Amino acid sequence: MTVAEAKAGLEFKPGLEGVPATLSSISHVDGKKGILEYRGIPIEELAAKSTFLETAYLLIWGQLPTTEELTAFEHEIRYHRRIKYRIRDMMKCFPESGHPMDALQASAAALGLFYSRRALDDPAYIRGAAVRLLAKIPTMVAAFQLMRKGNDPVQPRDDLDYSANFLHMLTEQEADPLAARVFDICLILHAEHTLNASTFSARVTASTLTDPYAVVASAVGTLAGPLHGGANEEVLEMIEEIGSVGNVRSYIDNRIARKAKIMGFGHREYKVKDPRATILQHLAEQLFAKFGRDEFYDIAVELEKVVEEKLSHKGIYANVDFYSGLVYRKLGIPSDLFTPIFAISRVAGWLAHWKEQLGENRIYRPTQIYTGNRNAAYIPLEERQFQADSPDAN
Ligand code: ACO
């Protein structure tokens, strides 16, 4: 379709903003009221009362599990936490300097080599793949962290819950109960968020009827970018760069004058404060009260105040990434693991969308508006002139 043809009919929306690309009953956002619900349940309820695994079950299978169902699900997850030694050996060959998101994307894709049966119409296969991905991704993230320091990975511990086990595998220490609960709530908060970039990517990949490991690997790659999951890492870099509460105002003024984005603020959907940021702020307060307040937290509070003062008229408020980095840092997690941790959580949402996509599948194949040349001549090599806009011009 050419520009002229498009003008006669279709409207192009950059970033597909506001364009419905699927029907979904998994989560709901009201960006004007600051509401987020998973399967109709407000996020505040889930953060206060649920666990990550129960929330994952809710997202994927559409209803809260009974006691028996939850116990069985948790048991299956525990059973599948270990990763094959060949995957560990493959990960040992990754460069230590590589980003953990790249390591995770490669490892998630590698699971498809080991569990390659593709029985998308078999509920047992769907459940097995969902369990494996939920169970093994934390183990892979923790394993890469230890191996890049030259250490052997720590085996999962069957006596520990999901989040306590992850923190144990990551830090080689038993987690404080408050730290484990706060971490689990962080996983609940990040588990699903309608048709964001990585979930859209997961659905597009799912629509080709490829395996779920490829679905998750493609979503991990999409989540890695700084405009999506990578933002919380950049929030901490920004706070470090600011250095003290006294520098906040001039830093923000400077960025606004340069029309530079302030990381951890703004959202395509929310035009009020992201409800997850409010919950995370309370969690951060609890952690800082128990483990000691530091200047990072004070800078963050001032930063939010100044950004609200300057940008709230544009609907720019703190998003989920603004406080999550602070929480993870207080839990002793290195900043380049923040996005892999986001992936540990969001895999629940991706799997829910994978399953939903399979239910009413039609391969994604949008159209484009062609802006290039038509019927151009092929110029023989010896007759070509150097062009000013050649990629080699400089
Ligand atoms: N800092 C300063 N100004 C901002 C910010 C920000 N963080 N976000 C948006 N704006 C301004 C834009 O400059 C623009 O101003 P203008 O109308 O005067 O030109 C206006 O607000 C609209 O911004 P868009 O970029 O068009 O908004 P969009 O919906 O496309 O972007 C996005 C949303 C990508 C999240 C953006 O706000 C951003 O880049 N934020 C920083 C990165 C970040 O925190 N990402 C994490 C998002 S949450 C998540 O993925 C889990």
CSV table of N, CA and C and ligand atoms in Angstrom, one decimal, residues 17 190 193 196 223 225-232 235 255-256 259-269 271 274 276 307 311 314-317 319-322 342 346, ligand 1:
chain,number,residue,atom,x,y,z
A,17,GLU,N,-0.2,3.3,18.8
A,17,GLU,CA,-0.9,3.8,20.0
A,17,GLU,C,-2.4,3.8,19.9
A,190,HIS,N,4.9,-7.0,38.7
A,190,HIS,CA,5.5,-6.9,37.4
A,190,HIS,C,4.9,-8.1,36.5
A,193,HIS,N,0.8,-6.8,32.3
A,193,HIS,CA,0.4,-5.4,32.1
A,193,HIS,C,-0.1,-5.2,30.7
A,196,ASN,N,1.7,-4.6,26.4
A,196,ASN,CA,3.0,-3.8,26.3
A,196,ASN,C,3.9,-4.5,25.2
A,223,LEU,N,11.9,-7.1,26.1
A,223,LEU,CA,11.9,-6.4,27.4
A,223,LEU,C,13.2,-5.8,27.7
A,225,GLY,N,15.1,-3.7,26.2
A,225,GLY,CA,15.4,-2.3,25.8
A,225,GLY,C,15.1,-1.2,26.9
A,226,PRO,N,15.9,-0.1,26.9
A,226,PRO,CA,15.7,0.9,27.9
A,226,PRO,C,14.4,1.6,28.0
A,227,LEU,N,13.6,1.6,26.9
A,227,LEU,CA,12.3,2.2,27.0
A,227,LEU,C,11.3,1.3,27.6
A,228,HIS,N,11.7,0.0,27.9
A,228,HIS,CA,10.7,-0.9,28.5
A,228,HIS,C,11.3,-1.4,29.8
A,229,GLY,N,11.7,-2.7,29.9
A,229,GLY,CA,12.2,-3.2,31.2
A,229,GLY,C,13.5,-2.6,31.6
A,230,GLY,N,14.3,-2.1,30.7
A,230,GLY,CA,15.6,-1.7,31.0
A,230,GLY,C,15.6,-0.4,31.8
A,231,ALA,N,14.5,0.3,32.0
A,231,ALA,CA,14.5,1.6,32.6
A,231,ALA,C,14.9,1.6,34.1
A,232,ASN,N,14.6,0.6,34.8
A,232,ASN,CA,14.9,0.7,36.3
A,232,ASN,C,16.4,0.7,36.5
A,235,VAL,N,17.4,4.2,36.1
A,235,VAL,CA,16.9,5.0,37.2
A,235,VAL,C,18.1,5.1,38.2
A,255,ARG,N,17.7,18.5,32.2
A,255,ARG,CA,17.2,17.4,31.3
A,255,ARG,C,15.9,17.9,30.5
A,256,ILE,N,15.1,18.7,31.2
A,256,ILE,CA,13.9,19.2,30.6
A,256,ILE,C,14.3,20.2,29.5
A,259,LYS,N,15.2,18.5,26.5
A,259,LYS,CA,14.2,17.6,26.0
A,259,LYS,C,14.6,16.1,26.2
A,260,ALA,N,15.4,15.9,27.2
A,260,ALA,CA,15.8,14.5,27.5
A,260,ALA,C,14.8,13.8,28.4
A,261,LYS,N,14.5,12.5,28.2
A,261,LYS,CA,13.6,11.8,29.1
A,261,LYS,C,14.2,11.6,30.5
A,262,ILE,N,13.3,11.6,31.5
A,262,ILE,CA,13.8,11.3,32.8
A,262,ILE,C,13.3,9.8,33.1
A,263,MET,N,14.3,9.0,33.3
A,263,MET,CA,14.0,7.5,33.4
A,263,MET,C,13.1,7.2,34.6
A,264,GLY,N,12.2,6.3,34.5
A,264,GLY,CA,11.3,5.9,35.6
A,264,GLY,C,10.1,6.8,35.6
A,265,PHE,N,9.9,7.7,34.7
A,265,PHE,CA,8.7,8.5,34.6
A,265,PHE,C,8.0,8.4,33.3
A,266,GLY,N,6.7,8.6,33.3
A,266,GLY,CA,6.0,8.6,32.0
A,266,GLY,C,5.5,7.1,31.7
A,267,HIS,N,4.4,7.1,31.1
A,267,HIS,CA,3.9,5.7,30.7
A,267,HIS,C,2.9,5.9,29.6
A,268,ARG,N,2.9,5.1,28.6
A,268,ARG,CA,2.0,5.1,27.5
A,268,ARG,C,0.5,5.0,28.0
A,269,GLU,N,0.3,4.3,29.0
A,269,GLU,CA,-1.1,4.0,29.5
A,269,GLU,C,-1.5,4.9,30.6
A,271,LYS,N,-1.8,8.1,32.9
A,271,LYS,CA,-1.6,9.6,32.9
A,271,LYS,C,-1.7,10.1,34.4
A,274,ASP,N,1.4,5.5,38.4
A,274,ASP,CA,1.3,4.1,38.2
A,274,ASP,C,1.0,3.4,39.6
A,276,ARG,N,1.4,0.6,40.6
A,276,ARG,CA,2.4,-0.3,41.1
A,276,ARG,C,3.6,0.6,41.7
A,307,VAL,N,9.9,16.2,39.7
A,307,VAL,CA,9.3,15.8,38.4
A,307,VAL,C,7.8,16.1,38.3
A,311,LEU,N,6.3,18.2,35.5
A,311,LEU,CA,5.8,17.5,34.3
A,311,LEU,C,4.4,16.9,34.5
A,314,LYS,N,1.7,17.3,31.9
A,314,LYS,CA,1.7,16.4,30.7
A,314,LYS,C,1.3,15.0,31.0
A,315,GLY,N,0.9,14.8,32.3
A,315,GLY,CA,0.5,13.4,32.7
A,315,GLY,C,1.7,12.5,32.9
A,316,ILE,N,2.9,13.1,33.3
A,316,ILE,CA,4.1,12.4,33.5
A,316,ILE,C,4.3,12.2,35.0
A,317,TYR,N,4.2,10.9,35.5
A,317,TYR,CA,4.4,10.6,36.9
A,317,TYR,C,5.3,9.4,37.0
A,319,ASN,N,6.6,5.8,37.2
A,319,ASN,CA,6.1,4.5,36.7
A,319,ASN,C,6.7,3.4,37.6
A,320,VAL,N,6.4,2.1,37.3
A,320,VAL,CA,6.8,1.0,38.1
A,320,VAL,C,8.3,0.9,38.2
A,321,ASP,N,9.0,1.3,37.2
A,321,ASP,CA,10.5,1.2,37.2
A,321,ASP,C,11.1,2.2,38.2
A,322,PHE,N,10.4,3.2,38.6
A,322,PHE,CA,11.1,4.2,39.4
A,322,PHE,C,11.5,3.7,40.8
A,342,PHE,N,12.6,-8.7,36.3
A,342,PHE,CA,11.3,-8.3,35.6
A,342,PHE,C,10.9,-9.5,34.7
A,346,ARG,N,7.4,-11.4,34.6
A,346,ARG,CA,6.6,-11.2,33.4
A,346,ARG,C,6.3,-12.5,32.6
B,1,ACO,N1,10.7,12.5,31.0
B,1,ACO,C1,10.5,13.7,30.5
B,1,ACO,N2,9.5,13.9,29.6
B,1,ACO,C2,8.8,12.8,29.2
B,1,ACO,C3,9.0,11.6,29.8
B,1,ACO,C4,10.0,11.4,30.7
B,1,ACO,N3,10.3,10.2,31.3
B,1,ACO,N4,8.1,10.7,29.2
B,1,ACO,C5,7.4,11.4,28.4
B,1,ACO,N5,7.8,12.7,28.4
B,1,ACO,C6,7.2,13.8,27.6
B,1,ACO,C7,7.7,13.7,26.1
B,1,ACO,O1,8.9,14.4,26.0
B,1,ACO,C8,6.5,14.3,25.4
B,1,ACO,O2,6.6,15.7,25.5
B,1,ACO,P1,6.1,16.7,24.3
B,1,ACO,O3,4.7,16.3,24.1
B,1,ACO,O4,6.4,18.0,24.8
B,1,ACO,O5,7.0,16.3,23.1
B,1,ACO,C9,5.3,13.8,26.1
B,1,ACO,O6,5.8,13.6,27.5
B,1,ACO,C10,4.8,12.5,25.6
B,1,ACO,O7,5.9,11.6,25.5
B,1,ACO,P2,5.9,10.3,24.6
B,1,ACO,O8,7.4,9.9,24.5
B,1,ACO,O9,5.2,10.6,23.3
B,1,ACO,O10,5.1,9.3,25.4
B,1,ACO,P3,5.0,7.8,25.1
B,1,ACO,O11,3.7,7.3,25.6
B,1,ACO,O12,5.4,7.5,23.7
B,1,ACO,O13,6.2,7.2,26.0
B,1,ACO,C11,7.5,6.1,27.6
B,1,ACO,C12,6.1,6.4,27.1
B,1,ACO,C13,8.3,5.4,26.5
B,1,ACO,C14,7.4,5.1,28.8
B,1,ACO,C15,8.2,7.4,28.0
B,1,ACO,O14,7.4,8.0,29.0
B,1,ACO,C16,9.6,7.2,28.4
B,1,ACO,O15,10.5,7.1,27.6
B,1,ACO,N6,9.9,7.2,29.8
B,1,ACO,C17,11.2,7.0,30.3
B,1,ACO,C18,11.6,5.5,30.2
B,1,ACO,C19,10.8,4.6,31.2
B,1,ACO,O16,10.8,4.9,32.4
B,1,ACO,N7,10.4,3.5,30.7
B,1,ACO,C20,9.6,2.5,31.6
B,1,ACO,C21,8.2,2.5,31.2
B,1,ACO,S1,7.3,1.4,32.2
B,1,ACO,C22,7.7,-0.2,31.6
B,1,ACO,O17,8.0,-0.4,30.5
B,1,ACO,C23,7.5,-1.2,32.6
